[in-house]
mmCIF file of C-alpha atoms in Angstrom:
data_model
loop_
_atom_site.group_PDB
_atom_site.id
_atom_site.type_symbol
_atom_site.label_atom_id
_atom_site.label_comp_id
_atom_site.label_asym_id
_atom_site.label_seq_id
_atom_site.Cartn_x
_atom_site.Cartn_y
_atom_site.Cartn_z
ATOM 1 C CA MET F 18 -16.563 -73.740 -61.813
ATOM 2 C CA THR F 19 -15.961 -70.015 -62.163
ATOM 3 C CA VAL F 20 -12.383 -68.794 -62.189
ATOM 4 C CA GLU F 21 -11.848 -65.162 -61.096
ATOM 5 C CA THR F 22 -9.500 -63.241 -63.262
ATOM 6 C CA PRO F 23 -7.000 -61.274 -61.116
ATOM 7 C CA ILE F 24 -7.190 -57.525 -61.468
ATOM 8 C CA LYS F 25 -4.030 -56.082 -62.874
ATOM 9 C CA LYS F 26 -2.589 -53.163 -60.974
ATOM 10 C CA SER F 27 -1.940 -50.094 -62.992
ATOM 11 C CA SER F 28 1.684 -49.257 -63.495
ATOM 12 C CA ARG F 29 0.848 -45.553 -63.659
ATOM 13 C CA PRO F 30 1.935 -43.607 -60.565
ATOM 14 C CA ARG F 31 -0.744 -42.475 -58.224
ATOM 15 C CA GLU F 32 -1.678 -38.839 -58.629
ATOM 16 C CA SER F 33 -1.401 -36.779 -55.451
ATOM 17 C CA PRO F 34 -4.141 -34.252 -54.705
ATOM 18 C CA PRO F 35 -3.411 -30.776 -55.975
ATOM 19 C CA ARG F 36 -1.579 -28.576 -53.485
ATOM 20 C CA LEU F 37 -3.346 -25.456 -52.386
ATOM 21 C CA PRO F 38 -1.246 -22.317 -52.546
ATOM 22 C CA ARG F 39 0.064 -21.180 -49.149
ATOM 23 C CA PRO F 40 -1.406 -17.884 -48.075
ATOM 24 C CA ARG F 41 1.039 -15.062 -48.400
ATOM 25 C CA GLU F 42 2.000 -13.183 -45.272
ATOM 26 C CA SER F 43 0.623 -10.018 -46.797
ATOM 27 C CA ASP F 44 -2.791 -11.701 -47.049
ATOM 28 C CA ALA F 45 -2.997 -12.365 -43.284
ATOM 29 C CA PRO F 46 -5.391 -10.123 -41.332
ATOM 30 C CA VAL F 47 -4.042 -7.102 -39.491
ATOM 31 C CA ASP F 48 -5.084 -6.567 -35.878
ATOM 32 C CA THR F 49 -4.505 -3.835 -33.321
ATOM 33 C CA VAL F 50 -2.669 -5.099 -30.244
ATOM 34 C CA ALA F 51 -1.862 -3.393 -26.950
ATOM 35 C CA GLY F 52 0.307 -4.348 -24.005
ATOM 36 C CA LEU F 53 3.539 -3.819 -22.097
ATOM 37 C CA LEU F 54 6.869 -4.258 -23.848
ATOM 38 C CA ASP F 55 9.023 -6.907 -22.184
ATOM 39 C CA VAL F 56 12.609 -7.204 -23.447
ATOM 40 C CA HIS F 57 14.890 -10.223 -22.955
ATOM 41 C CA ASP F 58 18.174 -10.842 -24.769
ATOM 42 C CA LYS F 59 17.512 -7.859 -27.063
ATOM 43 C CA THR F 60 14.208 -9.340 -28.264
ATOM 44 C CA GLY F 61 10.956 -7.736 -27.183
ATOM 45 C CA TYR F 62 7.453 -9.048 -26.696
ATOM 46 C CA ILE F 63 4.266 -7.050 -26.337
ATOM 47 C CA ARG F 64 2.545 -8.816 -23.425
ATOM 48 C CA THR F 65 -1.118 -8.590 -24.361
ATOM 49 C CA SER F 66 -2.537 -10.508 -21.389
ATOM 50 C CA GLY F 67 -0.744 -8.993 -18.399
ATOM 51 C CA TYR F 68 2.771 -9.194 -17.034
ATOM 52 C CA LEU F 69 3.474 -12.853 -17.877
ATOM 53 C CA PRO F 70 3.900 -14.434 -21.338
ATOM 54 C CA GLY F 71 0.653 -15.368 -23.102
ATOM 55 C CA PRO F 72 -0.498 -16.873 -26.405
ATOM 56 C CA GLY F 73 -1.372 -13.502 -27.932
ATOM 57 C CA ASP F 74 2.028 -11.867 -27.382
ATOM 58 C CA VAL F 75 3.621 -10.112 -30.357
ATOM 59 C CA ARG F 76 7.334 -10.449 -31.010
ATOM 60 C CA VAL F 77 9.306 -7.243 -31.552
ATOM 61 C CA PRO F 78 12.802 -7.730 -33.028
ATOM 62 C CA HIS F 79 15.699 -5.667 -31.724
ATOM 63 C CA SER F 80 15.828 -3.743 -35.005
ATOM 64 C CA GLN F 81 12.249 -2.522 -34.509
ATOM 65 C CA ILE F 82 12.891 -1.674 -30.846
ATOM 66 C CA ARG F 83 15.674 0.643 -32.023
ATOM 67 C CA GLN F 84 13.667 1.920 -34.992
ATOM 68 C CA TYR F 85 10.748 3.051 -32.843
ATOM 69 C CA GLY F 86 12.793 4.071 -29.786
ATOM 70 C CA LEU F 87 10.974 1.664 -27.469
ATOM 71 C CA ARG F 88 11.943 0.895 -23.868
ATOM 72 C CA PRO F 89 11.081 -1.967 -21.510
ATOM 73 C CA GLY F 90 7.838 -1.238 -19.690
ATOM 74 C CA ASP F 91 6.379 0.932 -22.459
ATOM 75 C CA HIS F 92 2.661 0.474 -23.012
ATOM 76 C CA VAL F 93 2.530 -0.017 -26.766
ATOM 77 C CA VAL F 94 -0.475 0.152 -29.092
ATOM 78 C CA ALA F 95 0.512 -1.279 -32.464
ATOM 79 C CA THR F 96 -0.704 -3.102 -35.544
ATOM 80 C CA ALA F 97 0.395 -6.701 -36.067
ATOM 81 C CA ARG F 98 -0.265 -9.377 -38.635
ATOM 82 C CA LYS F 99 -1.971 -12.532 -37.418
ATOM 83 C CA PRO F 100 -1.257 -15.399 -37.050
ATOM 84 C CA TYR F 101 2.344 -14.537 -37.856
ATOM 85 C CA GLU F 102 2.480 -12.216 -34.823
ATOM 86 C CA LYS F 103 4.637 -9.791 -36.735
ATOM 87 C CA LEU F 104 4.713 -6.133 -35.720
ATOM 88 C CA ILE F 105 3.807 -3.799 -38.576
ATOM 89 C CA ASP F 106 3.667 -0.332 -37.043
ATOM 90 C CA VAL F 107 3.536 1.406 -33.653
ATOM 91 C CA GLU F 108 0.660 3.831 -33.144
ATOM 92 C CA THR F 109 1.126 5.124 -29.579
ATOM 93 C CA VAL F 110 3.522 4.597 -26.677
ATOM 94 C CA ASN F 111 2.285 5.277 -23.153
ATOM 95 C CA GLY F 112 -0.769 6.972 -24.595
ATOM 96 C CA VAL F 113 1.020 9.545 -26.765
ATOM 97 C CA ALA F 114 1.653 9.579 -30.501
ATOM 98 C CA ASP F 115 4.951 11.517 -30.264
ATOM 99 C CA TRP F 116 7.085 9.559 -27.827
ATOM 100 C CA ARG F 117 10.565 9.666 -29.316
ATOM 101 C CA ARG F 118 11.751 12.801 -27.519
ATOM 102 C CA ARG F 119 11.505 11.896 -23.865
ATOM 103 C CA PRO F 120 13.936 11.928 -20.940
ATOM 104 C CA ASP F 121 15.672 8.774 -19.767
ATOM 105 C CA PHE F 122 14.959 7.703 -16.184
ATOM 106 C CA ALA F 123 18.620 6.833 -15.564
ATOM 107 C CA ASP F 124 19.782 10.322 -16.588
ATOM 108 C CA MET F 125 17.319 12.261 -14.410
ATOM 109 C CA THR F 126 18.450 13.837 -11.127
ATOM 110 C CA PRO F 127 17.191 12.214 -7.885
ATOM 111 C CA ILE F 128 16.443 14.468 -4.910
ATOM 112 C CA HIS F 129 15.048 13.957 -1.410
ATOM 113 C CA PRO F 130 11.279 13.444 -1.152
ATOM 114 C CA ARG F 131 9.597 16.807 -0.582
ATOM 115 C CA ASP F 132 5.886 16.386 -1.288
ATOM 116 C CA ARG F 133 4.058 14.497 1.436
ATOM 117 C CA LEU F 134 1.843 11.483 0.815
ATOM 118 C CA ARG F 135 -0.750 11.910 3.532
ATOM 119 C CA LEU F 136 -2.296 8.603 4.560
ATOM 120 C CA GLU F 137 -4.776 9.840 7.153
ATOM 121 C CA THR F 138 -8.198 8.260 6.614
ATOM 122 C CA GLY F 139 -10.769 6.643 8.866
ATOM 123 C CA SER F 140 -8.236 3.894 9.617
ATOM 124 C CA VAL F 141 -5.800 4.315 12.500
ATOM 125 C CA THR F 142 -3.022 2.742 10.409
ATOM 126 C CA GLY F 143 -2.532 5.736 8.148
ATOM 127 C CA ARG F 144 -2.516 8.135 11.077
ATOM 128 C CA VAL F 145 0.174 6.145 12.901
ATOM 129 C CA VAL F 146 2.336 6.046 9.767
ATOM 130 C CA ASP F 147 1.887 9.796 9.206
ATOM 131 C CA LEU F 148 3.109 10.499 12.738
ATOM 132 C CA PHE F 149 5.979 8.023 13.117
ATOM 133 C CA ALA F 150 7.148 7.194 9.573
ATOM 134 C CA PRO F 151 5.899 9.922 7.208
ATOM 135 C CA ILE F 152 6.095 9.106 3.514
ATOM 136 C CA GLY F 153 6.910 11.479 0.685
ATOM 137 C CA LYS F 154 6.744 11.107 -3.065
ATOM 138 C CA GLY F 155 9.883 9.216 -4.053
ATOM 139 C CA GLN F 156 10.308 7.446 -0.706
ATOM 140 C CA ARG F 157 12.187 4.137 -0.544
ATOM 141 C CA GLY F 158 10.603 2.388 2.406
ATOM 142 C CA LEU F 159 10.828 -1.002 4.073
ATOM 143 C CA ILE F 160 7.948 -2.561 5.983
ATOM 144 C CA VAL F 161 9.806 -4.984 8.233
ATOM 145 C CA ALA F 162 7.469 -7.779 9.251
ATOM 146 C CA PRO F 163 7.716 -11.056 11.148
ATOM 147 C CA PRO F 164 5.205 -13.769 10.193
ATOM 148 C CA LYS F 165 1.591 -13.092 11.200
ATOM 149 C CA ALA F 166 2.231 -9.465 12.122
ATOM 150 C CA GLY F 167 -0.417 -8.046 9.780
ATOM 151 C CA LYS F 168 1.705 -6.854 6.847
ATOM 152 C CA THR F 169 -0.972 -7.703 4.274
ATOM 153 C CA MET F 170 -3.542 -5.600 6.138
ATOM 154 C CA ILE F 171 -1.014 -2.771 6.408
ATOM 155 C CA LEU F 172 -0.459 -2.843 2.638
ATOM 156 C CA GLN F 173 -4.194 -2.834 1.956
ATOM 157 C CA ASP F 174 -4.694 0.132 4.291
ATOM 158 C CA LEU F 175 -1.831 2.037 2.649
ATOM 159 C CA ALA F 176 -3.194 1.296 -0.828
ATOM 160 C CA ALA F 177 -6.682 2.443 0.176
ATOM 161 C CA ALA F 178 -5.303 5.656 1.704
ATOM 162 C CA ILE F 179 -3.262 6.492 -1.405
ATOM 163 C CA THR F 180 -6.271 5.852 -3.647
ATOM 164 C CA ARG F 181 -8.492 8.080 -1.522
ATOM 165 C CA ASN F 182 -6.121 10.932 -0.679
ATOM 166 C CA HIS F 183 -3.974 10.963 -3.830
ATOM 167 C CA PRO F 184 -6.076 9.876 -6.817
ATOM 168 C CA ASP F 185 -3.545 11.572 -9.100
ATOM 169 C CA CYS F 186 -0.899 8.990 -8.119
ATOM 170 C CA HIS F 187 -0.570 5.836 -10.193
ATOM 171 C CA LEU F 188 -0.832 2.898 -7.774
ATOM 172 C CA MET F 189 0.849 -0.438 -8.517
ATOM 173 C CA VAL F 190 0.998 -3.544 -6.325
ATOM 174 C CA VAL F 191 3.511 -6.319 -7.068
ATOM 175 C CA LEU F 192 2.935 -9.634 -5.293
ATOM 176 C CA VAL F 193 5.734 -12.203 -5.445
ATOM 177 C CA GLY F 194 5.244 -15.713 -4.089
ATOM 178 C CA GLU F 195 1.910 -14.905 -2.465
ATOM 179 C CA ARG F 196 -1.065 -17.220 -1.992
ATOM 180 C CA PRO F 197 -3.599 -17.110 -4.866
ATOM 181 C CA GLU F 198 -6.464 -16.126 -2.564
ATOM 182 C CA GLU F 199 -4.474 -13.145 -1.257
ATOM 183 C CA VAL F 200 -3.835 -12.020 -4.827
ATOM 184 C CA THR F 201 -7.580 -12.114 -5.486
ATOM 185 C CA GLU F 202 -8.276 -10.210 -2.267
ATOM 186 C CA MET F 203 -5.779 -7.509 -3.203
ATOM 187 C CA ARG F 204 -7.223 -7.142 -6.710
ATOM 188 C CA GLU F 205 -10.726 -6.761 -5.322
ATOM 189 C CA SER F 206 -9.810 -4.346 -2.520
ATOM 190 C CA ILE F 207 -7.710 -1.691 -4.289
ATOM 191 C CA HIS F 208 -7.988 0.582 -7.311
ATOM 192 C CA GLY F 209 -4.741 0.142 -9.206
ATOM 193 C CA GLU F 210 -2.558 -2.249 -11.169
ATOM 194 C CA VAL F 211 -1.827 -5.613 -9.543
ATOM 195 C CA ALA F 212 1.019 -7.692 -10.976
ATOM 196 C CA ALA F 213 1.325 -11.088 -9.324
ATOM 197 C CA SER F 214 3.211 -14.357 -9.510
ATOM 198 C CA THR F 215 1.870 -16.826 -6.945
ATOM 199 C CA PHE F 216 3.980 -19.216 -4.889
ATOM 200 C CA ASP F 217 3.180 -22.183 -7.181
ATOM 201 C CA ARG F 218 4.826 -20.547 -10.199
ATOM 202 C CA PRO F 219 8.521 -20.926 -11.095
ATOM 203 C CA ASP F 220 11.126 -18.484 -9.839
ATOM 204 C CA ARG F 221 11.618 -17.142 -13.360
ATOM 205 C CA ASP F 222 8.009 -15.906 -13.385
ATOM 206 C CA HIS F 223 8.610 -14.075 -10.086
ATOM 207 C CA THR F 224 11.549 -12.164 -11.543
ATOM 208 C CA VAL F 225 9.846 -11.485 -14.898
ATOM 209 C CA VAL F 226 6.792 -9.932 -13.224
ATOM 210 C CA ALA F 227 8.867 -7.783 -10.864
ATOM 211 C CA GLU F 228 11.235 -6.535 -13.564
ATOM 212 C CA LEU F 229 8.462 -5.619 -15.993
ATOM 213 C CA ALA F 230 6.483 -3.873 -13.237
ATOM 214 C CA VAL F 231 9.382 -1.677 -12.133
ATOM 215 C CA GLU F 232 10.210 -0.806 -15.756
ATOM 216 C CA ARG F 233 6.575 0.177 -16.247
ATOM 217 C CA ALA F 234 6.835 2.409 -13.164
ATOM 218 C CA LYS F 235 10.029 4.033 -14.491
ATOM 219 C CA ARG F 236 8.388 4.887 -17.810
ATOM 220 C CA LEU F 237 5.522 6.584 -15.993
ATOM 221 C CA ALA F 238 7.852 8.503 -13.653
ATOM 222 C CA GLU F 239 10.070 9.812 -16.448
ATOM 223 C CA ALA F 240 6.892 11.048 -18.163
ATOM 224 C CA GLY F 241 6.070 13.178 -15.114
ATOM 225 C CA HIS F 242 3.688 10.892 -13.227
ATOM 226 C CA ASP F 243 3.843 10.155 -9.495
ATOM 227 C CA VAL F 244 3.918 6.373 -9.066
ATOM 228 C CA VAL F 245 3.486 4.426 -5.832
ATOM 229 C CA LEU F 246 4.598 0.793 -6.013
ATOM 230 C CA LEU F 247 3.914 -1.640 -3.166
ATOM 231 C CA LEU F 248 6.000 -4.844 -3.235
ATOM 232 C CA ASP F 249 5.260 -7.943 -1.190
ATOM 233 C CA SER F 250 7.852 -9.122 -0.671
ATOM 234 C CA LEU F 251 11.415 -8.017 -1.374
ATOM 235 C CA THR F 252 12.650 -11.059 0.536
ATOM 236 C CA ARG F 253 10.855 -13.564 -1.691
ATOM 237 C CA LEU F 254 12.028 -11.723 -4.796
ATOM 238 C CA ALA F 255 15.635 -11.982 -3.605
ATOM 239 C CA ARG F 256 15.135 -15.694 -2.878
ATOM 240 C CA ALA F 257 13.941 -16.207 -6.460
ATOM 241 C CA TYR F 258 17.029 -14.506 -7.869
ATOM 242 C CA ASN F 259 19.206 -16.600 -5.565
ATOM 243 C CA ASN F 260 17.597 -19.816 -6.826
ATOM 244 C CA LEU F 261 18.263 -18.724 -10.412
ATOM 245 C CA ALA F 262 21.877 -17.701 -9.769
ATOM 246 C CA PRO F 263 24.367 -19.760 -11.806
ATOM 247 C CA GLY F 264 26.527 -20.477 -8.763
ATOM 248 C CA GLY F 265 30.269 -20.587 -8.537
ATOM 249 C CA GLY F 266 30.542 -17.070 -7.149
ATOM 250 C CA ARG F 267 31.028 -15.697 -3.664
ATOM 251 C CA THR F 268 28.521 -17.098 -1.160
ATOM 252 C CA LEU F 269 27.250 -14.996 1.746
ATOM 253 C CA ALA F 270 25.824 -16.137 5.066
ATOM 254 C CA GLY F 271 22.662 -18.171 4.671
ATOM 255 C CA GLY F 272 23.721 -19.599 1.315
ATOM 256 C CA ILE F 273 23.089 -16.440 -0.710
ATOM 257 C CA ASP F 274 24.984 -16.009 -3.952
ATOM 258 C CA ALA F 275 26.445 -12.497 -3.908
ATOM 259 C CA SER F 276 25.397 -11.922 -7.534
ATOM 260 C CA ALA F 277 21.751 -12.609 -6.634
ATOM 261 C CA LEU F 278 21.563 -9.416 -4.558
ATOM 262 C CA LEU F 279 22.141 -7.038 -7.459
ATOM 263 C CA PRO F 280 18.737 -7.365 -9.260
ATOM 264 C CA PRO F 281 16.541 -6.852 -6.144
ATOM 265 C CA ARG F 282 18.825 -4.028 -5.024
ATOM 266 C CA ARG F 283 18.373 -2.437 -8.447
ATOM 267 C CA PHE F 284 14.600 -2.863 -8.110
ATOM 268 C CA PHE F 285 14.481 -1.206 -4.681
ATOM 269 C CA GLY F 286 16.958 1.466 -5.709
ATOM 270 C CA ALA F 287 14.668 2.629 -8.513
ATOM 271 C CA ALA F 288 12.604 4.580 -5.963
ATOM 272 C CA ARG F 289 13.396 8.292 -6.189
ATOM 273 C CA ASN F 290 12.005 11.781 -6.504
ATOM 274 C CA LEU F 291 13.012 13.240 -9.868
ATOM 275 C CA ARG F 292 13.912 16.913 -10.077
ATOM 276 C CA ASP F 293 12.589 17.416 -13.612
ATOM 277 C CA GLY F 294 10.051 14.608 -13.718
ATOM 278 C CA GLY F 295 7.661 12.687 -11.547
ATOM 279 C CA SER F 296 8.473 10.320 -8.714
ATOM 280 C CA LEU F 297 8.625 6.618 -7.971
ATOM 281 C CA THR F 298 7.759 5.614 -4.412
ATOM 282 C CA ILE F 299 8.492 2.002 -3.455
ATOM 283 C CA LEU F 300 7.277 0.486 -0.200
ATOM 284 C CA ALA F 301 8.519 -3.098 0.064
ATOM 285 C CA THR F 302 7.997 -5.684 2.773
ATOM 286 C CA ALA F 303 11.000 -7.506 4.237
ATOM 287 C CA LEU F 304 10.504 -10.728 6.186
ATOM 288 C CA VAL F 305 12.307 -11.228 9.505
ATOM 289 C CA GLU F 306 12.156 -13.695 12.392
ATOM 290 C CA THR F 307 11.253 -16.528 10.024
ATOM 291 C CA GLY F 308 13.880 -18.910 11.377
ATOM 292 C CA SER F 309 15.814 -18.618 8.111
ATOM 293 C CA ARG F 310 19.387 -17.370 8.170
ATOM 294 C CA MET F 311 18.967 -16.369 4.533
ATOM 295 C CA ASP F 312 16.060 -14.027 5.332
ATOM 296 C CA ASP F 313 18.031 -12.365 8.126
ATOM 297 C CA THR F 314 20.995 -11.826 5.809
ATOM 298 C CA LEU F 315 18.761 -10.370 3.103
ATOM 299 C CA PHE F 316 17.244 -7.899 5.555
ATOM 300 C CA GLU F 317 20.690 -6.816 6.734
ATOM 301 C CA GLU F 318 21.677 -6.208 3.111
ATOM 302 C CA PHE F 319 18.632 -4.070 2.346
ATOM 303 C CA LYS F 320 17.971 -2.145 5.544
ATOM 304 C CA GLY F 321 20.672 0.434 4.873
ATOM 305 C CA THR F 322 19.395 1.222 1.375
ATOM 306 C CA GLY F 323 15.983 2.584 2.357
ATOM 307 C CA ASN F 324 15.157 6.018 3.721
ATOM 308 C CA MET F 325 12.047 4.992 5.647
ATOM 309 C CA GLU F 326 11.290 1.985 7.846
ATOM 310 C CA LEU F 327 8.047 0.773 9.378
ATOM 311 C CA ARG F 328 8.758 -2.031 11.846
ATOM 312 C CA LEU F 329 5.984 -4.448 12.837
ATOM 313 C CA SER F 330 6.030 -6.481 16.047
ATOM 314 C CA ARG F 331 4.914 -10.103 16.350
ATOM 315 C CA ALA F 332 4.543 -9.696 20.119
ATOM 316 C CA LEU F 333 2.094 -6.819 19.670
ATOM 317 C CA ALA F 334 0.198 -8.710 16.960
ATOM 318 C CA ASP F 335 -0.119 -11.752 19.233
ATOM 319 C CA LYS F 336 -1.867 -9.478 21.743
ATOM 320 C CA ARG F 337 -4.347 -8.481 19.012
ATOM 321 C CA LEU F 338 -3.062 -4.912 18.800
ATOM 322 C CA TYR F 339 -3.387 -3.369 15.363
ATOM 323 C CA PRO F 340 -1.543 -1.836 13.693
ATOM 324 C CA ALA F 341 1.250 -3.778 15.422
ATOM 325 C CA VAL F 342 3.836 -1.042 14.854
ATOM 326 C CA ASP F 343 7.037 -0.863 16.878
ATOM 327 C CA LEU F 344 6.996 2.907 17.384
ATOM 328 C CA ASP F 345 10.586 3.239 18.606
ATOM 329 C CA ALA F 346 12.048 1.294 15.671
ATOM 330 C CA SER F 347 10.023 3.069 12.958
ATOM 331 C CA GLY F 348 10.995 6.324 11.313
ATOM 332 C CA THR F 349 11.930 8.324 8.214
ATOM 333 C CA ARG F 350 15.255 9.874 7.280
ATOM 334 C CA ARG F 351 15.190 13.630 6.716
ATOM 335 C CA GLU F 352 11.592 13.771 7.912
ATOM 336 C CA GLU F 353 12.050 17.469 8.664
ATOM 337 C CA ILE F 354 11.760 18.101 4.909
ATOM 338 C CA LEU F 355 8.270 16.582 4.872
ATOM 339 C CA LEU F 356 6.961 18.065 8.141
ATOM 340 C CA ASP F 357 6.408 21.704 8.959
ATOM 341 C CA PRO F 358 8.510 22.923 11.928
ATOM 342 C CA LEU F 359 5.673 22.844 14.478
ATOM 343 C CA GLU F 360 4.522 19.373 13.452
ATOM 344 C CA HIS F 361 8.109 18.132 13.564
ATOM 345 C CA ARG F 362 8.625 19.512 17.060
ATOM 346 C CA LEU F 363 5.358 18.021 18.366
ATOM 347 C CA THR F 364 5.968 14.563 16.892
ATOM 348 C CA TRP F 365 9.372 14.458 18.554
ATOM 349 C CA ARG F 366 7.755 15.416 21.852
ATOM 350 C CA LEU F 367 5.277 12.573 21.306
ATOM 351 C CA ARG F 368 8.137 10.162 20.615
ATOM 352 C CA ARG F 369 9.917 11.099 23.833
ATOM 353 C CA THR F 370 6.736 10.661 25.861
ATOM 354 C CA LEU F 371 5.867 7.251 24.419
ATOM 355 C CA GLY F 372 9.507 6.149 24.404
ATOM 356 C CA GLY F 373 9.482 5.995 28.190
ATOM 357 C CA LEU F 374 6.655 3.440 28.193
ATOM 358 C CA GLU F 375 6.590 -0.281 27.516
ATOM 359 C CA LYS F 376 5.834 -1.018 23.829
ATOM 360 C CA GLN F 377 2.365 -2.429 24.399
ATOM 361 C CA GLN F 378 1.382 0.391 26.724
ATOM 362 C CA ALA F 379 2.728 3.008 24.303
ATOM 363 C CA LEU F 380 0.801 1.620 21.319
ATOM 364 C CA GLU F 381 -2.426 1.238 23.288
ATOM 365 C CA LEU F 382 -2.167 4.804 24.595
ATOM 366 C CA LEU F 383 -1.468 6.187 21.123
ATOM 367 C CA THR F 384 -4.304 4.350 19.348
ATOM 368 C CA ASP F 385 -6.769 5.273 22.101
ATOM 369 C CA ARG F 386 -5.881 8.960 21.793
ATOM 370 C CA LEU F 387 -6.106 8.825 17.997
ATOM 371 C CA ARG F 388 -9.590 7.313 18.146
ATOM 372 C CA GLU F 389 -10.676 10.115 20.487
ATOM 373 C CA THR F 390 -9.611 12.842 18.038
ATOM 374 C CA PRO F 391 -10.916 13.447 14.507
ATOM 375 C CA SER F 392 -7.515 14.087 12.913
ATOM 376 C CA ASN F 393 -3.784 14.131 13.558
ATOM 377 C CA ALA F 394 -3.866 17.924 13.520
ATOM 378 C CA ALA F 395 -6.375 17.914 16.387
ATOM 379 C CA PHE F 396 -4.315 15.306 18.224
ATOM 380 C CA LEU F 397 -1.091 17.326 17.923
ATOM 381 C CA GLN F 398 -2.959 20.455 19.013
ATOM 382 C CA GLN F 399 -3.910 18.633 22.222
ATOM 383 C CA ILE F 400 -0.249 17.793 22.777
ATOM 384 C CA GLN F 401 0.706 21.434 22.257
ATOM 385 C CA GLN F 402 -1.928 22.636 24.726
ATOM 386 C CA THR F 403 -0.863 20.172 27.433
ATOM 387 C CA ALA F 404 2.813 21.062 27.198
#
């Protein structure tokens, strides 16, 4: 019989594998990154994948924001160390290497819009807007739209007209709470920046996208560029701020926290023509006749802050009339600055003539006459000759 001798365990402690030295931060590779600077709670992030946070974003401490004189919305090209995502140096800001001496948007003098944005193209939409709600550089306009009145098509027509007639303008479209397929359609149909947060994203994303987009527009305007920003919609943006409001403050009709109105009002109020700079034109849609008391209250709060209004009619849209513009309710403040005296006099004569007709009849007559003439100038000349 064989007896197995038990194996004695060694009393010596087990040796752990040798530790590899951690790579020093200075040994990490250096990459060039580019994106928009988004600042929250004094900490900045270079958004490298668009307007929303992404995995490749680079953190910029407050000390470096002050050191380099950076502002929210700046397009920054910098070097950063990966994977530590630490900013090393800034190379250019908004395409220039010497960016420190630049005016501040808030300190620049706003004046009335003076330079016209002509929207006349092959589409009737632009011609109707030119006649009844002319737009200038720096305009702050509301497109007031009930559901299914064609506001998306109006925005696409306006974007196409600006791209064609004013290629020097920087076009931006901000979509808040829209359907994903409409975001895709807008991106494929226009030539410009599209910043979007679809309806399935949290309210915080809606506000982040809108705030970064308007800061981007401010940086361009203070640098002398003419920017046109189309927002769809101001109502949904205000709803998002209301949902994020801490509560406990004064509540307005429709359940709106009074503090929630300040950020969207600040967004819309950024539109202006700058005396010693460029301009920021904002055309924002406002939803009405939705059955929501909140939406009606929001429109009442914003309608007095704009200087141009294009009102759409659900009744006209239901009769398949496009553009479904309520001619009597649409107009521009101080339009005499944008129009030459003869054009101003003839458009008022046109308003008086169409004002005596029923809305459907007036719109049908106008669009028929526009299709029969090659341009608004030829159309107004006909009016002058028949007077």
